[in-house]
XYZ file of C-alpha atoms in Angstrom:
529
model
C 59.284 109.351 -89.599
C 58.205 110.402 -85.943
C 54.482 110.172 -84.673
C 55.477 113.671 -82.668
C 57.653 116.384 -82.226
C 57.632 118.504 -79.418
C 59.951 121.714 -80.294
C 60.412 125.376 -79.025
C 60.669 124.177 -75.231
C 62.684 124.542 -72.005
C 63.082 120.708 -71.804
C 63.825 119.252 -67.990
C 64.362 115.757 -68.469
C 65.795 115.019 -64.917
C 68.432 113.003 -66.810
C 71.866 114.034 -65.635
C 72.876 112.702 -69.453
C 71.004 115.193 -71.121
C 69.639 117.782 -68.593
C 67.804 120.327 -70.588
C 66.915 119.787 -73.945
C 64.971 122.063 -76.866
C 63.440 119.390 -78.937
C 61.640 115.959 -78.101
C 60.927 112.980 -80.665
C 57.943 110.610 -80.277
C 57.476 107.308 -81.956
C 54.625 104.992 -80.953
C 54.676 106.761 -77.275
C 58.221 106.536 -76.607
C 60.766 108.723 -76.535
C 63.126 108.450 -79.571
C 65.635 111.141 -79.293
C 66.091 114.961 -78.218
C 67.795 117.813 -79.746
C 69.884 117.332 -82.585
C 68.737 113.303 -83.021
C 64.984 114.471 -83.716
C 65.429 118.224 -84.838
C 65.591 117.350 -88.743
C 63.667 114.263 -88.754
C 59.843 114.341 -90.402
C 57.289 114.085 -87.877
C 53.322 113.545 -88.523
C 52.590 116.210 -85.663
C 54.663 118.827 -84.873
C 53.758 120.970 -81.730
C 55.249 124.262 -81.077
C 55.216 124.838 -77.256
C 56.068 128.350 -76.978
C 59.058 128.363 -74.699
C 57.340 126.487 -72.247
C 58.423 124.483 -69.258
C 58.490 120.344 -70.011
C 58.466 118.461 -66.784
C 58.378 114.438 -66.827
C 55.083 113.777 -66.225
C 54.594 113.749 -62.103
C 53.940 109.807 -60.940
C 51.763 110.340 -57.473
C 52.646 107.098 -55.402
C 50.336 107.163 -52.906
C 46.487 107.979 -53.945
C 43.084 106.669 -53.566
C 41.297 107.158 -56.830
C 38.085 105.219 -56.012
C 37.598 106.722 -52.577
C 38.501 110.374 -54.514
C 35.894 109.746 -57.154
C 33.143 108.665 -54.696
C 34.077 111.043 -51.900
C 33.319 113.823 -54.529
C 29.684 112.743 -55.324
C 28.749 112.617 -52.008
C 27.055 114.770 -49.745
C 29.632 116.422 -48.123
C 29.635 118.300 -44.178
C 33.331 120.409 -44.878
C 33.785 123.052 -43.905
C 31.030 122.620 -41.500
C 32.451 123.970 -37.918
C 29.391 123.443 -35.469
C 27.449 120.289 -34.839
C 24.247 122.004 -35.703
C 25.592 122.807 -39.194
C 26.705 119.031 -39.595
C 23.699 117.587 -38.716
C 21.553 119.892 -41.048
C 23.459 118.706 -43.913
C 22.660 115.182 -42.495
C 19.259 115.986 -42.098
C 18.639 117.295 -45.889
C 20.628 114.394 -47.753
C 18.580 111.584 -45.197
C 15.443 113.592 -46.757
C 16.350 112.618 -50.355
C 14.558 109.752 -52.338
C 16.743 106.491 -51.712
C 15.943 102.924 -51.923
C 14.851 101.132 -49.228
C 17.372 99.834 -46.862
C 19.951 102.678 -48.251
C 22.897 103.263 -46.620
C 23.362 107.499 -46.228
C 27.650 107.797 -46.838
C 28.206 111.645 -45.630
C 31.705 112.937 -46.086
C 33.852 115.636 -45.233
C 33.768 115.208 -41.271
C 37.035 116.277 -39.150
C 35.893 116.798 -35.379
C 38.743 119.472 -34.432
C 36.942 122.014 -35.091
C 34.269 120.839 -33.375
C 36.585 119.990 -29.943
C 35.120 116.313 -29.971
C 33.188 113.505 -32.288
C 29.653 113.830 -33.035
C 27.408 110.983 -31.639
C 25.350 108.127 -32.694
C 22.328 109.991 -30.854
C 22.525 113.303 -32.251
C 22.767 111.563 -36.206
C 19.485 109.530 -34.835
C 17.562 112.987 -34.852
C 18.166 113.617 -38.771
C 18.761 109.965 -39.853
C 14.847 109.486 -41.043
C 15.314 106.076 -40.620
C 18.468 105.275 -42.934
C 21.701 103.893 -41.827
C 24.248 106.882 -41.302
C 27.840 106.557 -42.351
C 30.201 109.914 -41.597
C 33.646 109.388 -42.652
C 36.426 111.177 -41.222
C 38.425 113.091 -43.757
C 41.432 111.190 -42.798
C 39.977 107.450 -43.749
C 40.999 105.586 -40.331
C 37.801 106.755 -38.741
C 33.618 107.311 -39.082
C 30.946 108.248 -36.836
C 27.507 105.926 -37.099
C 23.966 105.752 -36.049
C 22.225 103.547 -33.788
C 20.751 101.785 -36.808
C 24.419 100.535 -37.827
C 25.448 100.462 -34.507
C 22.613 97.376 -33.852
C 23.871 95.468 -36.345
C 27.517 94.946 -35.271
C 28.713 92.225 -33.214
C 29.110 93.406 -29.790
C 33.068 92.788 -29.015
C 33.159 95.872 -31.640
C 34.929 98.466 -29.707
C 33.323 102.470 -29.830
C 32.600 105.515 -28.216
C 28.740 106.904 -28.585
C 28.731 105.853 -32.623
C 32.665 107.016 -33.445
C 34.228 104.113 -34.771
C 38.356 104.130 -35.321
C 40.494 101.731 -37.625
C 39.553 98.452 -37.476
C 36.001 98.922 -35.470
C 35.262 101.242 -38.730
C 36.134 98.114 -40.921
C 33.681 96.599 -39.331
C 30.890 98.803 -40.181
C 31.831 98.850 -43.829
C 31.615 95.079 -44.130
C 28.254 95.260 -42.937
C 26.850 96.570 -46.552
C 27.057 95.328 -49.772
C 30.324 95.970 -51.759
C 29.883 98.649 -54.471
C 29.922 97.319 -58.412
C 32.960 97.713 -60.723
C 30.304 99.854 -62.581
C 30.365 102.783 -59.594
C 33.701 101.987 -58.989
C 35.316 102.447 -62.472
C 33.229 105.913 -62.665
C 34.461 107.158 -59.608
C 38.293 106.227 -60.602
C 37.835 107.595 -63.925
C 36.574 111.035 -62.234
C 39.360 111.400 -60.007
C 42.138 109.435 -62.371
C 41.127 113.104 -64.630
C 41.280 115.281 -62.221
C 44.854 113.937 -61.403
C 46.022 114.396 -65.008
C 44.639 117.743 -64.690
C 47.135 118.432 -62.471
C 50.031 117.084 -64.597
C 50.050 113.633 -63.116
C 50.532 111.004 -65.617
C 51.114 107.749 -63.217
C 50.030 106.787 -59.951
C 49.759 104.320 -56.833
C 46.435 103.380 -55.546
C 47.322 102.283 -52.011
C 45.304 99.725 -51.104
C 42.434 97.566 -53.010
C 39.850 94.557 -52.242
C 40.190 95.252 -48.403
C 42.041 96.862 -45.450
C 40.490 100.078 -44.286
C 39.538 101.788 -48.016
C 38.931 98.509 -49.549
C 35.576 98.810 -51.905
C 34.817 95.737 -52.926
C 36.789 92.262 -52.968
C 36.865 92.517 -56.306
C 37.744 96.034 -56.862
C 40.748 95.728 -59.554
C 38.030 94.451 -61.785
C 36.773 98.235 -61.587
C 40.026 99.157 -62.904
C 40.251 96.285 -65.674
C 36.739 98.030 -66.463
C 38.218 101.323 -67.739
C 41.780 99.719 -69.060
C 39.340 97.453 -71.757
C 37.545 100.542 -72.350
C 40.731 102.616 -73.142
C 39.252 105.025 -70.259
C 41.779 104.991 -68.176
C 43.078 108.421 -67.891
C 46.512 107.648 -66.386
C 48.781 104.850 -65.725
C 47.897 102.765 -62.210
C 49.409 100.156 -60.150
C 47.591 98.355 -57.696
C 48.784 97.701 -54.059
C 46.652 94.499 -53.221
C 45.664 95.106 -49.047
C 47.488 92.817 -47.108
C 44.004 91.263 -45.768
C 43.367 89.809 -49.063
C 46.328 87.419 -48.648
C 45.356 83.559 -47.589
C 46.881 80.641 -46.186
C 48.367 78.548 -49.368
C 49.636 75.034 -49.373
C 52.737 75.596 -52.181
C 55.789 74.565 -52.363
C 58.358 74.827 -49.572
C 60.855 76.760 -51.939
C 58.431 79.104 -53.006
C 58.044 80.766 -49.653
C 54.200 81.211 -50.126
C 52.756 80.880 -46.605
C 50.268 83.379 -48.036
C 49.436 84.507 -51.136
C 46.646 86.079 -53.574
C 44.945 83.366 -55.737
C 47.347 81.942 -58.123
C 50.307 83.467 -56.737
C 49.960 86.866 -58.232
C 52.325 89.467 -56.414
C 54.035 92.344 -57.656
C 54.994 93.139 -61.116
C 52.120 91.505 -62.975
C 50.490 93.659 -65.770
C 50.952 96.022 -68.325
C 52.867 99.670 -68.746
C 48.463 100.457 -67.924
C 47.354 98.917 -65.164
C 49.819 96.247 -63.200
C 49.983 94.943 -59.223
C 52.429 97.061 -57.445
C 53.289 96.808 -53.528
C 51.592 94.989 -50.836
C 49.781 97.269 -48.650
C 50.179 96.603 -44.627
C 48.631 99.031 -42.046
C 50.552 99.214 -38.876
C 48.685 102.198 -36.834
C 46.242 105.109 -38.022
C 46.575 108.905 -38.324
C 47.585 112.337 -37.210
C 44.120 113.595 -38.015
C 42.376 111.032 -36.243
C 44.815 110.511 -33.304
C 45.322 107.419 -34.101
C 48.963 107.570 -35.699
C 50.859 105.222 -32.746
C 53.844 107.708 -30.835
C 56.353 106.229 -28.488
C 55.140 109.341 -26.179
C 51.417 110.637 -26.075
C 50.054 113.717 -27.978
C 50.787 116.615 -26.413
C 48.058 117.384 -23.364
C 47.098 113.960 -23.535
C 48.263 110.249 -22.316
C 47.276 109.165 -25.725
C 49.660 107.192 -28.138
C 47.924 106.127 -30.542
C 46.867 102.710 -31.906
C 48.452 99.501 -33.752
C 46.474 98.114 -36.180
C 46.962 94.775 -34.682
C 48.889 92.694 -32.273
C 52.563 93.733 -33.025
C 53.640 90.068 -33.539
C 50.892 89.413 -36.154
C 51.695 92.365 -37.484
C 55.645 91.601 -38.018
C 54.314 88.065 -39.231
C 52.432 89.348 -41.600
C 55.391 92.000 -43.293
C 57.601 89.181 -43.004
C 55.222 86.400 -44.947
C 54.917 89.117 -47.660
C 58.892 89.298 -48.079
C 58.828 85.913 -48.398
C 56.392 85.212 -50.988
C 58.035 87.884 -53.183
C 56.189 90.932 -52.713
C 57.308 94.413 -52.623
C 56.075 96.111 -49.202
C 54.246 99.448 -48.520
C 53.766 99.766 -44.969
C 51.713 102.525 -43.506
C 53.386 104.080 -40.588
C 52.791 107.223 -39.566
C 53.696 107.215 -35.981
C 57.295 106.833 -34.836
C 56.422 103.793 -32.647
C 54.807 102.258 -36.028
C 57.783 102.898 -38.104
C 59.836 101.059 -35.293
C 57.375 98.284 -35.763
C 57.981 98.107 -39.728
C 61.796 98.798 -39.666
C 61.989 96.079 -36.860
C 59.745 93.523 -39.647
C 61.669 94.509 -42.460
C 64.850 94.008 -40.855
C 63.717 90.467 -39.819
C 62.230 89.883 -43.149
C 65.411 90.203 -45.236
C 67.447 88.657 -42.587
C 65.286 85.358 -43.442
C 65.358 85.945 -47.016
C 67.733 88.767 -48.766
C 66.366 90.695 -51.228
C 68.579 93.363 -52.003
C 66.255 94.751 -54.522
C 63.181 94.260 -53.176
C 62.239 98.301 -52.876
C 60.153 98.388 -49.617
C 58.585 101.185 -48.856
C 57.378 103.259 -45.796
C 54.040 104.717 -46.394
C 53.899 108.578 -44.733
C 56.475 108.283 -42.361
C 54.559 111.075 -40.750
C 56.719 111.300 -37.499
C 60.600 109.979 -38.031
C 62.822 110.282 -34.896
C 66.681 111.233 -35.586
C 67.700 107.554 -34.602
C 65.441 106.335 -37.057
C 66.504 107.706 -40.382
C 70.238 105.647 -40.245
C 67.783 102.378 -39.894
C 65.679 103.494 -43.367
C 69.439 103.868 -44.859
C 70.479 100.810 -43.631
C 67.548 98.934 -44.883
C 67.126 100.472 -48.625
C 63.561 101.453 -47.534
C 62.360 104.417 -49.424
C 60.136 106.834 -47.786
C 56.562 108.007 -49.223
C 55.500 111.421 -47.599
C 52.732 113.394 -48.256
C 54.474 117.021 -47.990
C 50.488 118.586 -48.459
C 49.329 116.897 -45.224
C 51.617 119.946 -43.615
C 50.791 122.462 -46.222
C 46.759 121.717 -44.810
C 46.947 120.486 -41.723
C 50.457 121.029 -40.633
C 49.472 123.721 -37.624
C 47.417 121.314 -36.332
C 49.564 118.596 -36.583
C 52.556 121.074 -34.887
C 50.467 121.718 -32.112
C 49.908 117.960 -31.120
C 53.504 116.986 -31.504
C 55.252 119.859 -29.965
C 57.720 121.866 -30.517
C 60.581 118.675 -30.162
C 59.128 116.802 -32.590
C 57.571 119.379 -35.114
C 60.505 119.155 -36.937
C 60.425 114.963 -37.090
C 57.212 115.125 -39.192
C 56.793 114.167 -42.916
C 60.866 114.765 -43.397
C 62.816 115.697 -46.514
C 66.456 117.018 -45.720
C 66.741 114.228 -42.683
C 65.903 111.512 -45.031
C 68.160 112.932 -48.470
C 70.985 113.622 -45.994
C 71.161 109.846 -44.777
C 70.781 108.431 -48.357
C 67.231 107.890 -47.992
C 65.284 107.722 -51.398
C 62.211 110.198 -50.892
C 59.520 109.710 -52.830
C 56.517 112.580 -52.714
C 52.553 111.462 -52.876
C 49.371 113.073 -51.997
C 47.294 110.653 -50.281
C 44.567 111.438 -52.310
C 41.331 112.670 -51.333
C 42.751 113.096 -47.703
C 43.555 116.373 -49.106
C 45.014 118.568 -51.877
C 46.745 116.233 -54.557
C 48.441 118.998 -56.364
C 52.268 117.892 -56.927
C 53.327 121.828 -57.652
C 51.565 122.992 -54.504
C 53.238 120.050 -52.628
C 56.574 120.727 -54.222
C 56.267 124.153 -52.566
C 56.022 123.042 -49.219
C 59.104 120.674 -49.409
C 60.820 124.097 -50.641
C 59.127 126.287 -48.298
C 57.849 124.229 -45.539
C 55.327 126.491 -44.674
C 51.710 125.610 -44.175
C 48.530 127.441 -45.890
C 48.963 129.852 -42.846
C 52.393 130.804 -43.262
C 53.643 128.982 -39.992
C 57.385 127.498 -40.447
C 57.136 123.621 -39.934
C 60.400 121.700 -39.711
C 62.236 124.151 -41.732
C 65.380 122.754 -41.038
C 64.194 119.923 -43.063
C 63.008 122.042 -46.498
C 65.178 120.983 -49.696
C 65.831 122.610 -53.145
C 63.317 122.512 -56.131
C 65.414 119.929 -58.099
C 65.003 117.277 -55.414
C 61.538 118.051 -55.047
C 60.885 117.612 -58.392
C 63.167 114.694 -58.341
C 60.853 112.779 -55.575
C 58.105 113.420 -57.789
C 59.634 111.913 -60.802
C 62.720 109.719 -60.580
C 62.222 108.985 -56.801
C 58.424 108.057 -57.911
C 59.402 105.905 -60.861
C 61.875 103.836 -58.625
C 59.529 103.478 -55.406
C 57.152 101.870 -58.506
C 59.582 99.764 -60.021
C 58.956 101.793 -63.184
C 62.535 103.347 -62.840
C 63.253 101.586 -66.690
C 60.261 103.325 -68.278
C 59.593 106.546 -66.501
C 60.799 109.491 -64.346
C 62.933 110.615 -66.771
C 62.417 111.941 -70.227
C 65.243 109.981 -71.620
C 65.108 107.731 -74.888
C 63.395 104.909 -74.899
C 61.582 105.793 -71.968
C 58.023 106.591 -72.183
C 56.516 109.841 -73.465
C 54.713 110.888 -70.219
C 55.111 114.383 -69.532
C 53.568 117.536 -68.306
C 53.817 121.265 -69.755
C 53.983 123.882 -67.587
C 52.890 127.590 -67.804
C 56.374 128.344 -66.297
C 59.469 126.684 -64.823
C 59.919 125.997 -61.162
C 63.174 126.683 -60.524
C 63.141 130.596 -61.946
C 59.937 131.364 -60.349
C 59.764 132.843 -56.284
C 59.385 129.610 -54.444
C 55.708 130.783 -52.960
C 54.504 130.627 -56.476
C 55.542 127.396 -57.623
C 51.962 125.990 -56.327
C 50.289 128.188 -58.924
C 51.920 127.776 -62.050
C 49.753 126.832 -64.997
C 49.566 123.134 -65.850
C 49.585 123.963 -69.555
C 49.004 119.990 -70.681
C 49.720 116.444 -69.548
C 50.927 113.999 -72.467
C 50.770 110.387 -71.654
C 52.382 108.275 -74.552
C 53.249 111.276 -76.600
C 49.941 112.775 -77.081
C 47.443 114.844 -75.096
C 44.526 112.802 -74.669
C 42.845 110.371 -72.405
C 42.922 106.511 -71.826
C 45.054 103.597 -73.494
C 42.966 103.591 -76.620
C 43.322 107.030 -77.815
C 46.875 107.694 -76.557
C 48.690 104.680 -78.235
C 49.887 105.467 -81.822
C 50.216 103.039 -84.479
């Protein structure tokens, strides 16, 4: 007997062997068959979907759930566009009762509307004795007040309180880490929001260290949720590369640097596992720290790398030799050069044909770099909603010649590069459907076309959020398509993305999100025995 049979649906399986189905059978969280193979079988529960469209659950291959959940509960200065309005929000937040010595976190900061950064001196006027940490929306910078600056080592660079990249990390390390309970609450909140948008699995892009690590024992917060049956979506954790330590191991193991016990990509289960090693090479476009080969328009600034190029290269090579899948953050084209060079060197040192290394963001990729992605079999994990939300600004600072190189679609596909969709939640909108709409239209929220030659078809965009996402996260044997034997993770839509005007794709209703064949949350509640 089936546990569940979904019927009267337009099921778009993303499986070329059976692309469209009417019925789908589930037993113990797995798909056992489609159409005639299950239609006549008895089932404990039959769900009539009344003609709705069904797709494999969306996979968001690059998110920050802990940050997203914490940000949702943090005072925010968005969408303030005047310094005095931002300071008024900080002033009101600083006046609220707090434990002695508690830091004041404020989210939603973006200097672009101001035309400059706030300063420590301005924050001092409204701090009321608190240590203030004003987080930039990019995640690559912050502004702090003098109470924080006074605690920093003298060699940490800052611009009147503005801290970028490693300088921001130095400030974060001054404070007590978040507790696992705090992080678990934040993760659950953000994961529920992701599931409501049709996401059934995601990759958390860096825990335990790096720019956005919230605790050295951050993975434990995810395990708390997993143990309680309260994890709403499947999660793969990327370990931040700075969590590796030199290890003395057998020379043949290749472990010059490793996590404790030699853990690496693949450890875990269907709900919580260890994914790629996250390596940051540069910053971001919003903070103007993405590393470019030519300056941002109207400036002499070419952004910055996170560290000395040789040290970054050695880190990437060491990760490869130790058996990790690598997720290399590279937004600017200069950073992409470094990433590609390092991955090429790594593969020469120890060939691993199925390493499935990824370049995260690939925000600005020159035409000459596309064949290199293909030759190295490196996936491009892009965030289409960046251009939907920030495309007007990004196109301006990149200039006309480079605007079409940003967050490519068609260029990657035409070169045979695996194109993977993701959000970088909470930097911007996390909705897969709105990202798919942008991939098809290449239109920003204002209607401006950005690199229209990089537009792709609806099927190709859906593939990026299903089959390609599963491939990039090494889940392709269990997820990405609605095929017999795979997990019964799926999303029910109020309309078919192929049958609506492209401008309406982002507004399609998410009717339900099923994990393990049930429209319920958490590993404890969704598994069927």
